[in-house]
Structure formats: structure tokens, C-alpha cells
Amino acid sequence: MALLKVQSLKKHFPVKKAFGETAQWLKAVDGIDFSVDENKVFALVGESGCGKSTVARLVLRLITPTSGTVLFDGKDIFGLDGDSLKAFRKSVQIVFQDPFASLNPRKTVFDTISEPLKIHRITEKKNMKDACAELLKKVGLGTDIMNRYPHEFSGGQRQRICIARALAVNPKIIVADEPLSALDVSIQAQIINLLQDLRKETKIAFLFISHDLKVVHYFSDTVAVMYLGKIVEHAKTEELFAESLHPYTEILLASAPRITHSPTSAGKPIHPFTHSPKDIGEVPSPIHIPSGCPFHPRCPKRFEPCDKIIPELKVVATRFREAKGRLVSCHLWNPY
């Protein structure tokens, strides 16, 4: 069952112009569709600037769309107000990219975690410390930190505090916007394992936004690949990583670091090294999106119609054709 459903969602930002110039628009999100099911993890991946974080802000109703709808439990979130809006805010929480910037430096850990409990009247005042202690325990922190401030913690500890704050209101879905990118690699593993454990324990759904494909492969059930505001491929996680169809997805997967070993003369492995794809140039401006397929100027497989006709996101026939929802936007798979 779809807990969150996005339909034809667009967000275009006006760009400042000089006097006499034609108005321009930055197409951050340009007509996307996806859904997040209960107790499932839906991942959005893509390069920086492709529109992932704008999608997160739209889903949270932090900004209004140019057009399209976002349905939560079957209700359009942009039509909510009063108690229904408050209930939506309680059901959909976010874990931000930078754990230090998302914590108030003047509030203690207890103040931070107890605030949502007070706002939504979840816990009585006399039980507030016990409730906060239980939340800290869930994320692997001790109760002795309640009276400390954010600057006293490491990045990983701050992110755990942010996760505890998100869990305080028992949400149905958590939007995780690059929750690992500001952390050291060793800490990233701890946080993603924590999220995985919480998911199994609480049955919370996730909209997981990331550029780290290894983490996405480990954590998600379904993946959508974004490029210049559009979804170019949508598939079950295992299907996408087993057989990527869109050339952009292939390049993203090829760019993920892989450790390999080459044998020495003695048959023993030498130092590991990584592979990287060849340079395919810079991402075009979202103000001046290329005609036809947006990816065609960088695509190594482009051919005649790519620069003229915009490919539609359609179901394709592959060796995974028995699975539902395998979509790709490419003329290689969807002849015009």
C-alpha cells in the first residue's frame, strides 16, 4: 500500500534577470512520479544539483510546487490545514544532511528531544525524562548526555540525536536527506546500520536521498535515478544493480569505488585500487536544459533521435520483465 504518492510533481524557480531580458526558470523538479510503500525504503539517487533535495522539501511541504500533487494516506498535503496539517507534520519527519546545523546550539539534548513530545502532547511532563532516555537508548546513546550541548558531540553522535528527535513522535515515514554525507566513513556504517535496525524494529518507511550507491544498494528496496529534475530509471534495487538500463545509471554505477586486487608474482594481492569512468563532461545548467533527451550531450550511446525527441519514462522488457515497475526513459529501450 502506498503511504506517500507523488504525481507529476514540478518545481520551477524564477531566475533573476537584467532589465529587458526574457524571464528564465530553473527547472529543479520537472514532472516526476513515484510512491513510497509502508515499511519500505525508496531511494532517490543522482549527481548534486539533480533536484533530490528539492523533492524532499516538497514532500515535507516546506515549499509549494509549481504543479503536481503529493498524497499522504490518500490526502493532498498542500490542501491540509489546522489539525490535519499538524497530524501530517507528526507522521512525516526528516533527518538532515548536516547534524550540527540542524541542532539548536543553545538547547541541551533533553530540550531538543523533548520539544516534539511537548508540541504534540505525546508524553506528560512527569514522564518526559524517561521518554527521552528511552529514545536515546534506541539510537545507542546513554542517558548521561541529556544536559549537554551539540558542540560537545562528534558528528555521528549528533546524527544519532537527530534520529532520536525524528523518532520521538512515532512517524510513519522519515525523509533522510543525505544523512551520511557529512560523516566519516566509519561513522557512516554505524548510522546506516542503526537506521536498518530501527526500520526492522519500528516498521517505519523511508524516503532515502543519497549519492552513495553502495549505501543505497544495502538499505533500499526501490531506486529512482534522477537527472536534471527528471527520473530516468526506476526499478527494484536488486534489479537495477544487476542490470542497469539507462546509460546515465550505468555511468553512476561505474563511478562507485570498487576495491580490486591484482596478483603479484608470488600470487599474493598487492594494494587495492579503484576504477573510475572516463570523463563525460559537466552537468548542463537546469536553466538551459538541452533539447531532446537531457542526457544526450554527455551520453556515450546517443544516436539520431536523442537530441530531438524527449524519451518517455516507460515500462521496458528485460530479463526482469516479470517484475512490475521497471521503468526507463531512453530511446535505446523505448523506440520513438
Short mmCIF file of C-alpha atoms in Angstrom, two decimals:
data_model
loop_
_atom_site.label_atom_id
_atom_site.label_comp_id
_atom_site.label_asym_id
_atom_site.label_seq_id
_atom_site.Cartn_x
_atom_site.Cartn_y
_atom_site.Cartn_z
CA MET A 1 0.00 0.00 0.00
CA ALA A 2 1.36 3.44 -1.00
CA LEU A 3 1.91 5.61 2.07
CA LEU A 4 3.26 8.53 0.05
CA LYS A 5 2.43 9.13 -3.61
CA VAL A 6 3.98 11.81 -5.82
CA GLN A 7 2.22 12.62 -9.10
CA SER A 8 3.51 14.86 -11.94
CA LEU A 9 5.42 16.98 -9.41
CA LYS A 10 7.16 20.10 -10.70
CA LYS A 11 9.08 22.91 -9.04
CA HIS A 12 10.43 25.74 -11.19
CA PHE A 13 12.28 28.63 -9.56
CA PRO A 14 12.34 32.08 -11.21
CA VAL A 15 15.83 33.32 -12.04
CA LYS A 16 16.75 36.98 -11.60
CA LYS A 17 17.22 38.75 -14.90
CA ALA A 18 18.53 42.09 -16.09
CA PHE A 19 16.12 44.73 -17.31
CA GLY A 20 14.74 43.86 -20.73
CA GLU A 21 15.79 40.22 -20.66
CA THR A 22 13.33 37.34 -21.10
CA ALA A 23 12.20 35.68 -17.86
CA GLN A 24 14.00 32.41 -17.13
CA TRP A 25 13.12 29.45 -14.94
CA LEU A 26 15.30 26.93 -13.17
CA LYS A 27 13.59 23.55 -13.51
CA ALA A 28 14.68 21.88 -10.28
CA VAL A 29 11.98 19.19 -10.43
CA ASP A 30 10.31 18.69 -13.79
CA GLY A 31 7.41 16.25 -13.63
CA ILE A 32 8.20 13.15 -11.56
CA ASP A 33 6.10 10.28 -10.24
CA PHE A 34 6.90 7.76 -7.51
CA SER A 35 5.43 6.21 -4.38
CA VAL A 36 6.75 5.04 -1.02
CA ASP A 37 5.06 1.96 0.43
CA GLU A 38 4.61 1.15 4.11
CA ASN A 39 7.70 -0.36 5.75
CA LYS A 40 9.73 0.13 2.56
CA VAL A 41 12.75 2.24 1.63
CA PHE A 42 12.53 4.26 -1.57
CA ALA A 43 15.84 5.80 -2.64
CA LEU A 44 16.46 8.81 -4.88
CA VAL A 45 19.96 8.93 -6.37
CA GLY A 46 21.79 11.23 -8.74
CA GLU A 47 24.52 13.84 -9.01
CA SER A 48 24.50 17.04 -6.97
CA GLY A 49 22.04 19.54 -8.42
CA CYS A 50 19.68 16.98 -9.97
CA GLY A 51 16.77 18.01 -7.72
CA LYS A 52 16.82 15.37 -4.95
CA SER A 53 16.76 17.80 -2.02
CA THR A 54 14.06 19.90 -3.69
CA VAL A 55 11.92 16.76 -3.82
CA ALA A 56 12.49 16.29 -0.08
CA ARG A 57 11.39 19.87 0.64
CA LEU A 58 8.28 19.43 -1.50
CA VAL A 59 7.33 16.15 0.18
CA LEU A 60 7.68 17.80 3.60
CA ARG A 61 5.59 20.79 2.43
CA LEU A 62 8.42 23.18 3.18
CA ILE A 63 7.92 24.72 -0.27
CA THR A 64 4.95 24.73 -2.64
CA PRO A 65 5.10 23.04 -6.05
CA THR A 66 4.69 24.70 -9.42
CA SER A 67 2.26 21.90 -10.27
CA GLY A 68 1.51 18.30 -9.34
CA THR A 69 0.37 16.62 -6.14
CA VAL A 70 1.83 14.85 -3.12
CA LEU A 71 -0.60 12.43 -1.47
CA PHE A 72 -0.05 11.15 2.06
CA ASP A 73 -2.50 8.47 3.16
CA GLY A 74 -4.58 9.45 0.13
CA LYS A 75 -4.80 13.17 1.05
CA ASP A 76 -3.18 16.03 -0.85
CA ILE A 77 -0.73 17.54 1.64
CA PHE A 78 -0.98 21.01 0.07
CA GLY A 79 -4.67 21.12 0.94
CA LEU A 80 -4.16 20.35 4.63
CA ASP A 81 -4.56 22.89 7.42
CA GLY A 82 -5.22 23.04 11.16
CA ASP A 83 -5.26 19.70 12.96
CA SER A 84 -4.87 17.70 9.74
CA LEU A 85 -1.67 19.59 8.90
CA LYS A 86 -0.36 19.05 12.42
CA ALA A 87 -1.07 15.32 12.10
CA PHE A 88 0.86 15.27 8.80
CA ARG A 89 3.83 17.03 10.41
CA LYS A 90 3.81 14.38 13.13
CA SER A 91 3.68 11.49 10.65
CA VAL A 92 6.45 12.72 8.34
CA GLN A 93 9.82 13.57 9.87
CA ILE A 94 13.22 14.45 8.42
CA VAL A 95 16.85 13.69 9.18
CA PHE A 96 19.00 16.43 7.65
CA GLN A 97 22.36 16.24 5.91
CA ASP A 98 24.31 18.32 8.44
CA PRO A 99 23.62 17.15 12.02
CA PHE A 100 25.31 20.19 13.58
CA ALA A 101 23.38 22.80 11.57
CA SER A 102 20.07 21.04 12.29
CA LEU A 103 20.52 21.20 16.09
CA ASN A 104 19.96 24.38 18.08
CA PRO A 105 23.36 25.13 19.73
CA ARG A 106 21.60 26.78 22.70
CA LYS A 107 19.45 23.76 23.55
CA THR A 108 20.52 20.71 25.50
CA VAL A 109 19.89 17.20 24.23
CA PHE A 110 16.93 16.93 26.59
CA ASP A 111 15.42 20.18 25.26
CA THR A 112 15.89 19.04 21.66
CA ILE A 113 14.28 15.62 22.06
CA SER A 114 11.51 16.70 24.45
CA GLU A 115 10.33 19.58 22.23
CA PRO A 116 8.34 17.43 19.75
CA LEU A 117 6.91 15.44 22.67
CA LYS A 118 5.57 18.70 24.13
CA ILE A 119 4.29 20.12 20.84
CA HIS A 120 2.28 17.01 20.00
CA ARG A 121 1.37 16.29 23.64
CA ILE A 122 2.68 12.75 23.47
CA THR A 123 4.14 12.49 26.96
CA GLU A 124 3.19 14.05 30.30
CA LYS A 125 5.72 16.37 31.89
CA LYS A 126 6.46 13.97 34.76
CA ASN A 127 7.40 11.20 32.29
CA MET A 128 9.41 13.38 29.92
CA LYS A 129 12.88 12.35 31.12
CA ASP A 130 12.03 8.66 30.95
CA ALA A 131 10.69 9.09 27.41
CA CYS A 132 13.85 10.92 26.31
CA ALA A 133 16.04 8.28 27.96
CA GLU A 134 14.21 5.55 26.03
CA LEU A 135 14.70 7.39 22.74
CA LEU A 136 18.41 7.89 23.41
CA LYS A 137 18.73 4.20 24.23
CA LYS A 138 17.13 3.33 20.86
CA VAL A 139 19.83 5.22 18.99
CA GLY A 140 22.69 3.86 21.10
CA LEU A 141 23.33 6.83 23.40
CA GLY A 142 23.44 6.97 27.21
CA THR A 143 21.14 8.99 29.44
CA ASP A 144 24.07 10.89 30.95
CA ILE A 145 24.23 13.21 27.90
CA MET A 146 20.83 14.88 28.41
CA ASN A 147 22.22 18.12 29.83
CA ARG A 148 24.99 18.51 27.27
CA TYR A 149 25.02 20.74 24.16
CA PRO A 150 25.56 19.85 20.45
CA HIS A 151 29.12 21.22 20.28
CA GLU A 152 30.20 18.61 22.84
CA PHE A 153 29.49 15.69 20.49
CA SER A 154 31.03 14.11 17.42
CA GLY A 155 29.26 14.16 14.05
CA GLY A 156 27.99 10.62 14.48
CA GLN A 157 26.62 11.33 17.95
CA ARG A 158 24.85 14.47 16.68
CA GLN A 159 23.22 12.48 13.89
CA ARG A 160 22.02 9.92 16.44
CA ILE A 161 20.44 12.78 18.42
CA CYS A 162 18.71 13.98 15.23
CA ILE A 163 17.39 10.47 14.60
CA ALA A 164 16.12 10.26 18.19
CA ARG A 165 14.30 13.58 17.70
CA ALA A 166 12.69 12.25 14.50
CA LEU A 167 11.60 9.05 16.26
CA ALA A 168 10.08 10.93 19.20
CA VAL A 169 6.69 11.40 17.50
CA ASN A 170 6.42 7.84 16.13
CA PRO A 171 6.39 8.89 12.46
CA LYS A 172 5.11 6.72 9.63
CA ILE A 173 7.83 7.89 7.25
CA ILE A 174 11.23 9.52 7.62
CA VAL A 175 12.78 11.62 4.85
CA ALA A 176 16.54 11.10 5.12
CA ASP A 177 18.26 13.78 3.02
CA GLU A 178 21.90 12.71 2.56
CA PRO A 179 22.11 11.70 6.25
CA LEU A 180 25.61 10.22 5.91
CA SER A 181 27.46 12.65 3.63
CA ALA A 182 28.79 14.87 6.46
CA LEU A 183 30.16 11.91 8.43
CA ASP A 184 33.39 9.90 8.34
CA VAL A 185 33.22 6.58 6.52
CA SER A 186 33.49 4.50 9.70
CA ILE A 187 30.68 6.51 11.30
CA GLN A 188 28.55 6.19 8.16
CA ALA A 189 28.50 2.42 8.61
CA GLN A 190 27.31 2.78 12.21
CA ILE A 191 24.50 5.20 11.27
CA ILE A 192 23.21 3.15 8.32
CA ASN A 193 23.20 0.02 10.48
CA LEU A 194 21.27 1.97 13.11
CA LEU A 195 18.70 3.05 10.52
CA GLN A 196 18.40 -0.54 9.29
CA ASP A 197 17.80 -1.81 12.84
CA LEU A 198 15.23 0.93 13.53
CA ARG A 199 13.44 0.12 10.30
CA LYS A 200 13.10 -3.55 11.28
CA GLU A 201 12.00 -2.66 14.81
CA THR A 202 9.57 0.19 14.11
CA LYS A 203 8.36 -0.63 10.54
CA ILE A 204 8.97 3.00 9.50
CA ALA A 205 9.12 3.78 5.78
CA PHE A 206 11.98 5.88 4.39
CA LEU A 207 12.45 8.28 1.51
CA PHE A 208 16.22 7.95 1.35
CA ILE A 209 18.13 10.56 -0.65
CA SER A 210 21.77 9.81 -1.38
CA HIS A 211 24.56 9.84 -3.94
CA ASP A 212 26.30 6.87 -2.29
CA LEU A 213 25.26 3.88 -4.39
CA LYS A 214 26.79 1.29 -2.05
CA VAL A 215 24.62 2.55 0.82
CA VAL A 216 21.55 2.67 -1.44
CA HIS A 217 22.16 -0.94 -2.52
CA TYR A 218 22.38 -2.05 1.11
CA PHE A 219 19.47 -0.06 2.53
CA SER A 220 16.77 0.45 -0.12
CA ASP A 221 14.01 -1.66 -1.66
CA THR A 222 13.34 0.52 -4.71
CA VAL A 223 15.53 3.08 -6.51
CA ALA A 224 14.78 6.02 -8.79
CA VAL A 225 17.65 7.69 -10.65
CA MET A 226 17.26 11.46 -11.19
CA TYR A 227 18.91 13.63 -13.81
CA LEU A 228 18.20 17.35 -14.29
CA GLY A 229 14.88 17.21 -12.45
CA LYS A 230 13.55 14.06 -14.10
CA ILE A 231 13.51 10.38 -13.18
CA VAL A 232 15.36 8.47 -15.91
CA GLU A 233 15.19 4.98 -14.40
CA HIS A 234 13.01 3.36 -11.72
CA ALA A 235 13.40 -0.23 -10.53
CA LYS A 236 13.65 -2.62 -7.63
CA THR A 237 17.07 -2.24 -6.05
CA GLU A 238 18.40 -5.70 -6.89
CA GLU A 239 17.17 -5.42 -10.48
CA LEU A 240 18.82 -2.05 -11.04
CA PHE A 241 22.17 -3.13 -9.63
CA ALA A 242 22.07 -6.43 -11.53
CA GLU A 243 21.18 -4.81 -14.86
CA SER A 244 21.15 -1.03 -15.29
CA LEU A 245 19.39 0.09 -18.48
CA HIS A 246 19.82 3.85 -18.81
CA PRO A 247 23.34 4.98 -19.87
CA TYR A 248 23.37 7.52 -17.02
CA THR A 249 22.67 4.77 -14.48
CA GLU A 250 25.49 2.70 -15.97
CA ILE A 251 27.89 5.63 -15.54
CA LEU A 252 26.75 6.23 -11.95
CA LEU A 253 27.33 2.58 -11.08
CA ALA A 254 30.71 2.61 -12.83
CA SER A 255 31.72 5.69 -10.81
CA ALA A 256 31.14 3.93 -7.48
CA PRO A 257 34.53 2.96 -5.98
CA ARG A 258 35.32 -0.74 -6.25
CA ILE A 259 38.23 -2.40 -4.48
CA THR A 260 40.08 -4.92 -6.61
CA HIS A 261 43.28 -6.87 -6.19
CA SER A 262 45.95 -7.70 -8.72
CA PRO A 263 48.17 -10.72 -8.03
CA THR A 264 51.90 -10.25 -7.59
CA SER A 265 54.44 -12.68 -8.98
CA ALA A 266 54.14 -14.60 -5.73
CA GLY A 267 50.38 -14.92 -6.18
CA LYS A 268 49.61 -12.54 -3.32
CA PRO A 269 47.38 -9.47 -3.72
CA ILE A 270 49.02 -6.05 -3.86
CA HIS A 271 47.48 -2.78 -2.73
CA PRO A 272 43.83 -2.31 -3.78
CA PHE A 273 42.94 0.29 -6.37
CA THR A 274 39.74 1.83 -7.72
CA HIS A 275 38.21 2.20 -11.16
CA SER A 276 36.58 5.41 -12.44
CA PRO A 277 34.64 6.02 -15.67
CA LYS A 278 36.00 8.29 -18.36
CA ASP A 279 35.19 11.98 -18.10
CA ILE A 280 31.80 12.73 -19.69
CA GLY A 281 31.79 16.47 -19.06
CA GLU A 282 29.83 18.74 -16.75
CA VAL A 283 26.11 18.63 -15.98
CA PRO A 284 24.21 21.15 -18.17
CA SER A 285 22.51 24.10 -16.50
CA PRO A 286 18.98 23.36 -15.25
CA ILE A 287 18.08 26.79 -16.67
CA HIS A 288 19.13 25.79 -20.19
CA ILE A 289 18.22 22.11 -20.38
CA PRO A 290 19.28 20.53 -23.71
CA SER A 291 16.61 19.70 -26.27
CA GLY A 292 15.53 16.10 -26.67
CA CYS A 293 16.92 13.76 -24.02
CA PRO A 294 18.52 15.93 -21.29
CA PHE A 295 21.41 13.48 -21.00
CA HIS A 296 22.27 13.27 -24.71
CA PRO A 297 25.23 15.78 -24.68
CA ARG A 298 27.06 13.50 -22.21
CA CYS A 299 25.75 10.12 -23.38
CA PRO A 300 28.25 7.73 -24.99
CA LYS A 301 25.38 5.80 -26.62
CA ARG A 302 23.45 8.70 -28.20
CA PHE A 303 22.11 8.35 -31.72
CA GLU A 304 19.91 10.28 -34.15
CA PRO A 305 16.66 10.97 -32.19
CA CYS A 306 18.32 11.71 -28.85
CA ASP A 307 18.87 15.43 -29.47
CA LYS A 308 15.40 16.00 -30.91
CA ILE A 309 12.81 13.86 -29.10
CA ILE A 310 12.29 13.67 -25.32
CA PRO A 311 12.05 9.98 -24.31
CA GLU A 312 9.14 8.96 -22.11
CA LEU A 313 9.51 7.03 -18.87
CA LYS A 314 8.00 3.67 -19.83
CA VAL A 315 7.94 0.02 -18.80
CA VAL A 316 10.61 -1.93 -20.67
CA ALA A 317 11.05 -5.61 -21.48
CA THR A 318 14.17 -7.15 -19.93
CA ARG A 319 15.09 -10.39 -18.31
CA PHE A 320 13.31 -8.93 -15.26
CA ARG A 321 10.13 -8.34 -17.27
CA GLU A 322 8.06 -10.45 -14.86
CA ALA A 323 8.69 -7.80 -12.15
CA LYS A 324 6.42 -4.75 -12.06
CA GLY A 325 7.58 -1.16 -12.13
CA ARG A 326 10.79 -1.41 -14.19
CA LEU A 327 10.81 1.94 -15.97
CA VAL A 328 13.41 3.69 -18.11
CA SER A 329 13.47 6.93 -20.11
CA CYS A 330 15.73 6.16 -23.06
CA HIS A 331 15.35 5.74 -26.84
CA LEU A 332 17.53 2.63 -26.69
CA TRP A 333 14.69 0.85 -24.88
CA ASN A 334 11.66 2.86 -25.96
CA PRO A 335 11.89 3.49 -29.72
CA TYR A 336 10.06 6.68 -30.72
#
